[in-house]
Coordinates of N, CA and C in Angstrom, one line a residue:
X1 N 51.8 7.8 57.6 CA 51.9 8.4 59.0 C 53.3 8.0 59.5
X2 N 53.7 8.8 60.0 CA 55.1 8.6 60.3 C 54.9 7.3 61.7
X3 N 55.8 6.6 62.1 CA 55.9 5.4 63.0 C 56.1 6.0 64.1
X4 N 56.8 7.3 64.8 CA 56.8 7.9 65.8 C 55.5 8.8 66.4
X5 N 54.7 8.6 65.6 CA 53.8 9.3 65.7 C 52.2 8.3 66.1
X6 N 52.5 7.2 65.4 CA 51.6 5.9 65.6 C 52.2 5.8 67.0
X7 N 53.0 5.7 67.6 CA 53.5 5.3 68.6 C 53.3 6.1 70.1
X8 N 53.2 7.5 69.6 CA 52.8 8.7 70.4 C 51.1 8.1 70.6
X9 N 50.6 8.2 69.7 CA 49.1 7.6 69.8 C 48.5 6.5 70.4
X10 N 49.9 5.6 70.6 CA 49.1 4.6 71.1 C 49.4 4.6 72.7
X11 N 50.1 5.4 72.9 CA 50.9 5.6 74.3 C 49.7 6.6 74.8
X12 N 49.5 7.5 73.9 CA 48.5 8.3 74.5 C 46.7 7.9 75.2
X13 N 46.9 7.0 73.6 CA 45.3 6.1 74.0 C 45.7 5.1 75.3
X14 N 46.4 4.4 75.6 CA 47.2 3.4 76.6 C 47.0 4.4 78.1
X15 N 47.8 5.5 78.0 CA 47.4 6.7 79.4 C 45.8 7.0 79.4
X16 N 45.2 7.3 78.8 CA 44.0 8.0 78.5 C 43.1 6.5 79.2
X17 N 43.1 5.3 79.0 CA 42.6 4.1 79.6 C 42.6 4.0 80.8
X18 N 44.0 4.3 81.0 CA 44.2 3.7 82.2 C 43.7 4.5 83.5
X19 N 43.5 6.0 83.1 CA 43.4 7.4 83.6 C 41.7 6.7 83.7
X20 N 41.1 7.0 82.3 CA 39.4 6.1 82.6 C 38.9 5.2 83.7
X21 N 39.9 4.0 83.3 CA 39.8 3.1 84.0 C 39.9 3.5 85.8
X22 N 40.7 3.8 86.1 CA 41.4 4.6 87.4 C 40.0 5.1 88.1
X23 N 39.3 6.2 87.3 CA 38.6 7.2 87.5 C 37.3 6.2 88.0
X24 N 37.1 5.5 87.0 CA 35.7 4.2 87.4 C 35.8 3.7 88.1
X25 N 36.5 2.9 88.6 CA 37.0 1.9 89.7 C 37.2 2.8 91.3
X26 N 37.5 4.2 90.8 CA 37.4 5.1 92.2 C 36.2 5.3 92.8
X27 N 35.3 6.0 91.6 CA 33.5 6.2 91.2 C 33.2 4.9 92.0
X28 N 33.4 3.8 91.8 CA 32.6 2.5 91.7 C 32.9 1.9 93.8
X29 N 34.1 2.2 94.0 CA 34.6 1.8 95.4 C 34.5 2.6 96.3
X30 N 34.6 4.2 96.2 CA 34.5 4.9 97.2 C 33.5 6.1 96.8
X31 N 32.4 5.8 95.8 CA 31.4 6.9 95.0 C 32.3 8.4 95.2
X32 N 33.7 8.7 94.5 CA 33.7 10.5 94.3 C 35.0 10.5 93.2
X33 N 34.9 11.0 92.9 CA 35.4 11.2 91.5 C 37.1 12.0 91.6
X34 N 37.9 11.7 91.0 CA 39.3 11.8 90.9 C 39.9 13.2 91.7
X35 N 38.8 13.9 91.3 CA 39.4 15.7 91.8 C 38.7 15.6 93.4
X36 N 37.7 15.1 93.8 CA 37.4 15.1 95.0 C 38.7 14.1 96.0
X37 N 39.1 13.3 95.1 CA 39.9 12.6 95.9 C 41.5 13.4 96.4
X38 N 41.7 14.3 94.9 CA 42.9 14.9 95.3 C 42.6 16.1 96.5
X39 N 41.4 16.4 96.2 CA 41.1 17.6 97.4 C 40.9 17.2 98.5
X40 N 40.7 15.9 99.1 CA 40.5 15.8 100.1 C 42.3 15.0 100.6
X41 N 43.3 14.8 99.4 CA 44.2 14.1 100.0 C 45.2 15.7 100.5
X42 N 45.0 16.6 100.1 CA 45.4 18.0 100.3 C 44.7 18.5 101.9
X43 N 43.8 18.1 101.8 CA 42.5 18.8 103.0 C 43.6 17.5 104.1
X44 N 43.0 17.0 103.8 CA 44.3 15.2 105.1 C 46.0 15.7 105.2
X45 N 46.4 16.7 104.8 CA 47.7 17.5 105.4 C 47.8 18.5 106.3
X46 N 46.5 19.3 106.5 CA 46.1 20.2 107.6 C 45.1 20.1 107.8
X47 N 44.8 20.6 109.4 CA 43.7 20.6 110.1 C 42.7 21.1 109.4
X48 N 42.9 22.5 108.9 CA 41.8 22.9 107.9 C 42.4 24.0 106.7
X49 N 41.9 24.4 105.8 CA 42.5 24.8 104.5 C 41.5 26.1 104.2
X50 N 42.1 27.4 103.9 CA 41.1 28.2 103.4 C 40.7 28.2 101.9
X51 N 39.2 28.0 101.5 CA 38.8 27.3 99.8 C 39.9 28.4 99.2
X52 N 40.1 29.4 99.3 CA 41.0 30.3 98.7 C 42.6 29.7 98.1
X53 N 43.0 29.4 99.2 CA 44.6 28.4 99.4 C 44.1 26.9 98.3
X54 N 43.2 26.6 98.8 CA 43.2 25.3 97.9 C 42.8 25.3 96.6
X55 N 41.9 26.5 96.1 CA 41.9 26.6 95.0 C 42.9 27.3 94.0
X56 N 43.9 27.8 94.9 CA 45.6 28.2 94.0 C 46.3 26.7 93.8
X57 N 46.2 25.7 95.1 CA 47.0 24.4 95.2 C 46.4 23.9 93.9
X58 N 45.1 23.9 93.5 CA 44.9 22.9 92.3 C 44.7 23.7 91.1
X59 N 44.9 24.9 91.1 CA 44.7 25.5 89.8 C 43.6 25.5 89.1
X60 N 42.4 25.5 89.6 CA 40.7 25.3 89.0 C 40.0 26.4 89.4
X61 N 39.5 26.7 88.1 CA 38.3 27.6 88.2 C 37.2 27.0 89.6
X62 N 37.3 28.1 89.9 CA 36.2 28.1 91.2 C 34.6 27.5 91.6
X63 N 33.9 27.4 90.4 CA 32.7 26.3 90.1 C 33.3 25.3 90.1
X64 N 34.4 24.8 89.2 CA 34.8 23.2 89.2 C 34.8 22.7 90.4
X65 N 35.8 23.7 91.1 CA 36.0 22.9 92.6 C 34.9 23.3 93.4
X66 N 34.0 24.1 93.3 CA 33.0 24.6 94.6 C 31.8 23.1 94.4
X67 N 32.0 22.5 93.1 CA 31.1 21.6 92.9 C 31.7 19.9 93.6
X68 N 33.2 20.0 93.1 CA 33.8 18.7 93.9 C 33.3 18.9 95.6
X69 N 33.6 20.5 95.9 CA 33.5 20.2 97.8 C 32.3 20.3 97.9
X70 N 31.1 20.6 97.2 CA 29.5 20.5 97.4 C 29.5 19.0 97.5
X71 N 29.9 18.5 96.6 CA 29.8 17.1 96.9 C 30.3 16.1 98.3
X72 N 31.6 17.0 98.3 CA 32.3 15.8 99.2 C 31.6 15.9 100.8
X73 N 31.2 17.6 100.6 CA 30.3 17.8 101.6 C 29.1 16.9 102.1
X74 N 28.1 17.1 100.4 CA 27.5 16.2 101.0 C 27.1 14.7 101.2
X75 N 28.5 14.0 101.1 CA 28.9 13.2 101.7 C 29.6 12.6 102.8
X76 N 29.6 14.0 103.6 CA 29.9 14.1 104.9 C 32.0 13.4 104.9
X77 N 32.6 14.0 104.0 CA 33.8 13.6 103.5 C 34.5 14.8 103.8
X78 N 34.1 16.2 104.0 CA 34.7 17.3 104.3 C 33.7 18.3 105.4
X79 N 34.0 19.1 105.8 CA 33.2 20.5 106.4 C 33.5 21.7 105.3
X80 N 32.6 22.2 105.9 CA 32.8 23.6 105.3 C 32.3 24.6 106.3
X81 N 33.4 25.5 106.5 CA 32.8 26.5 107.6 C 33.5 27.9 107.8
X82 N 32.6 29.0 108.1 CA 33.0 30.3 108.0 C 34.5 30.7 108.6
X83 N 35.1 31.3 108.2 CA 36.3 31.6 109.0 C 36.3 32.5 110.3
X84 N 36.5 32.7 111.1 CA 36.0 33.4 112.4 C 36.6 34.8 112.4
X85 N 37.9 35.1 111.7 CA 38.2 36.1 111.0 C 37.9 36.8 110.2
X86 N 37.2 36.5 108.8 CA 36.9 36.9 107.4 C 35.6 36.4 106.9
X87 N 34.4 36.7 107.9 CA 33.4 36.2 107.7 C 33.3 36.0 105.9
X88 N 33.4 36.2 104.9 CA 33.4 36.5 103.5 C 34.2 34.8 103.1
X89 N 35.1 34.5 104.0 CA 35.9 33.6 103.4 C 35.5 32.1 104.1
X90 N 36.0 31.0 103.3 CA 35.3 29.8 104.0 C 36.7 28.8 104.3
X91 N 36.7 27.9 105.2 CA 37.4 27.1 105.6 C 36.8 25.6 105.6
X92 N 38.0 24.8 104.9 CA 37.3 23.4 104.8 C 38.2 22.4 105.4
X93 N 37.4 21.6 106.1 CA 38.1 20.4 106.7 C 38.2 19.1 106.4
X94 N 39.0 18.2 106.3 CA 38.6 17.0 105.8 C 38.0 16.1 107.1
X95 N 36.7 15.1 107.2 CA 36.3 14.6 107.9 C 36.8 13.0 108.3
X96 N 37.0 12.3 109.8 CA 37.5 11.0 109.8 C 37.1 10.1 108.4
X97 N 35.9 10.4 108.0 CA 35.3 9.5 107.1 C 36.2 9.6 105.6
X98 N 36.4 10.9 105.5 CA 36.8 11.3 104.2 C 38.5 11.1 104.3
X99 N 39.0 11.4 105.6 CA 40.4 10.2 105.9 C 40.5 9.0 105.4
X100 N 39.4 8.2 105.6 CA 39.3 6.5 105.5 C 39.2 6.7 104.3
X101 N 39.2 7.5 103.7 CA 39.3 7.2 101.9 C 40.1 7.2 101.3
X102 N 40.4 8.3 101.4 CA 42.2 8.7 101.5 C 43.1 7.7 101.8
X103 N 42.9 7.1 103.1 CA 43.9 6.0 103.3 C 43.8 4.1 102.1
X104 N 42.6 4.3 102.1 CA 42.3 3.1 101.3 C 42.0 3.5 100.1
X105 N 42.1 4.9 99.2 CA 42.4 4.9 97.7 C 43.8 4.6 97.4
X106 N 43.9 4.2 95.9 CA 45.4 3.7 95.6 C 45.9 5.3 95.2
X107 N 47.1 5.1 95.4 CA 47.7 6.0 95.5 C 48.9 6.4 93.4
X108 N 47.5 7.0 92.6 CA 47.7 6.9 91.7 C 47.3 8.2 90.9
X109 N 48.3 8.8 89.5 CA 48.3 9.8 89.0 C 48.9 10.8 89.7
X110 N 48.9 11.8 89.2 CA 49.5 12.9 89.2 C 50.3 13.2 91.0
X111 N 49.4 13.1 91.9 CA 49.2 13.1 92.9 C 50.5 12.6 93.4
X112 N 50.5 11.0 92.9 CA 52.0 9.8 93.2 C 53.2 10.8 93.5
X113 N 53.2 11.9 92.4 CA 54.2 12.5 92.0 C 54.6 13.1 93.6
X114 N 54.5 13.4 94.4 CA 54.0 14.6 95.5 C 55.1 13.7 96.3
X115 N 54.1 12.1 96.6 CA 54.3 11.7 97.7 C 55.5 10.2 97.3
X116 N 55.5 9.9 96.4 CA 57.0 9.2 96.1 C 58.3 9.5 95.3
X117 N 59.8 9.0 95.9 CA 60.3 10.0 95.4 C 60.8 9.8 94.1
X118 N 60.9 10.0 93.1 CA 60.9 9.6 91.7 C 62.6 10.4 91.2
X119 N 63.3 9.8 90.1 CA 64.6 10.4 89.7 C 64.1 12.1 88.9
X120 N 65.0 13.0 89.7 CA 64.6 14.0 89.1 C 64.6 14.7 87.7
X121 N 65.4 14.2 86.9 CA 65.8 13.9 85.7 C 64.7 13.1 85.3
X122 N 64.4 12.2 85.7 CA 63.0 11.8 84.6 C 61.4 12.5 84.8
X123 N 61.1 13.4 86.1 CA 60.6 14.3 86.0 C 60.6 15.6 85.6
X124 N 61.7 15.9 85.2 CA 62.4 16.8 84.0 C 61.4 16.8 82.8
X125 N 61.7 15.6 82.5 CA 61.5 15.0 80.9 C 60.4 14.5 80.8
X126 N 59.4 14.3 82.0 CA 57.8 14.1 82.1 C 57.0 15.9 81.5
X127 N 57.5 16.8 82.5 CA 57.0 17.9 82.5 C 57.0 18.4 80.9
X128 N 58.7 18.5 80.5 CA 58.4 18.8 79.1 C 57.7 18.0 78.2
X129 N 58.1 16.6 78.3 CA 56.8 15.8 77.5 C 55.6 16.0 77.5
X130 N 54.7 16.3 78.6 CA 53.6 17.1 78.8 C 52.9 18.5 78.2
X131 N 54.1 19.1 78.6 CA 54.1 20.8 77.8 C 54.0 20.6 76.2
X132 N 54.7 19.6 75.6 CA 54.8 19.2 74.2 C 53.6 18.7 73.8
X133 N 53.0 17.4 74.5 CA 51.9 17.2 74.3 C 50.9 18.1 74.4
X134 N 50.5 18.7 74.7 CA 49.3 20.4 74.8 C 49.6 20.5 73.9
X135 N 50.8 21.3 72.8 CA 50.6 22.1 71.8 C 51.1 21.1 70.9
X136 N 51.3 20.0 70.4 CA 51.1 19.1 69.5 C 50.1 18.4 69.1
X137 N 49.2 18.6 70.6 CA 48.0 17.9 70.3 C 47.3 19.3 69.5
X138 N 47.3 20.1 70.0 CA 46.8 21.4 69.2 C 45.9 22.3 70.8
X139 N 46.4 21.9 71.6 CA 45.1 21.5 73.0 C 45.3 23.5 73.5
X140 N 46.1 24.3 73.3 CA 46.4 25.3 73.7 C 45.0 26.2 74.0
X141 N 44.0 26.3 72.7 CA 43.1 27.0 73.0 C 42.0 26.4 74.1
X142 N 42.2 25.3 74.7 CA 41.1 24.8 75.8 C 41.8 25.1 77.0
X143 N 43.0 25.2 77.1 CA 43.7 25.5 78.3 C 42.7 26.5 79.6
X144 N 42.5 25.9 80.7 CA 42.0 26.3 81.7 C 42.3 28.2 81.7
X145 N 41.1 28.8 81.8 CA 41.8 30.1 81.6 C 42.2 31.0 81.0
X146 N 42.1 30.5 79.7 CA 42.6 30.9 78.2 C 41.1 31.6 77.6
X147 N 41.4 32.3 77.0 CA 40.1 32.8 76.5 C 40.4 32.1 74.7
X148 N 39.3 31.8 74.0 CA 39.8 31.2 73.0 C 39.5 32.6 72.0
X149 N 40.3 31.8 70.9 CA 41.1 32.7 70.2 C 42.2 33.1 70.5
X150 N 43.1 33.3 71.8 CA 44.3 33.2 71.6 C 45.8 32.7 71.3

């Protein structure tokens, strides 16, 4: 096996922990899970968000997230409510409660990227590392969206 390659693996299993670990410790302190957290740190930027808008901001099939905000809902961590305009369409709010979460989660993964400011040049070279990893890992056919086989 090549040494750059053992190296790639162990960096990968090292992220993949820490991402685990992250995820439990979130589960375990504030009961909701990593994507409820990013949705409600999106929903804590405006008064309210149409599910439409927020499901382009995170790029997810529509069950994925309709099931994060069922939850967060019923944890009284968001609203959900008809639009007064577009009865067809829904609007979600983030609740004081689901604020207090937001303020007391650590401020970790992907998300970081958003709200500190990082050298642009090494965000460069994240994104492509990223893009590299998908198709080296072989990961292209699971890609959100993708119909397999292609």
């Amino acid at each position: 096996m090549q040494l750059q390659a053992l190296s790639v693996t162990v960096a990968w299993v090292r992220l993949q922990r820490a991402v685990d670990a992250f995820e439990a410790d979130l589960k375990a302190r504030h009961g909701i899970t990593a994507l409820q957290l990013d949705v409600l740190r999106i929903l804590g930027e405006r008064p309210q968000l149409p599910l439409a808008a927020l499901r382009k901001a995170l790029v997810m099939h529509p069950a994925t997230l309709g099931q994060a905000i069922d939850g967060l809902r019923r944890k009284e961590l968001c609203q959900v409510r008809r639009n007064p305009d577009d009865r067809r369409a829904r609007d979600i709010a983030i609740t004081p409660e689901g604020a207090r979460i937001v303020s007391e989660a650590p401020l970790a993964g992907p998300v970081r990227l958003r709200e500190i400011n990082h050298d642009p040049a090494r965000l460069d070279r994240l994104a492509v590392a990223l893009e590299d990893a998908i198709e080296l890992f072989g990961l292209e056919p699971w890609l959100e969206g993708r119909k397999s086989g292609e």
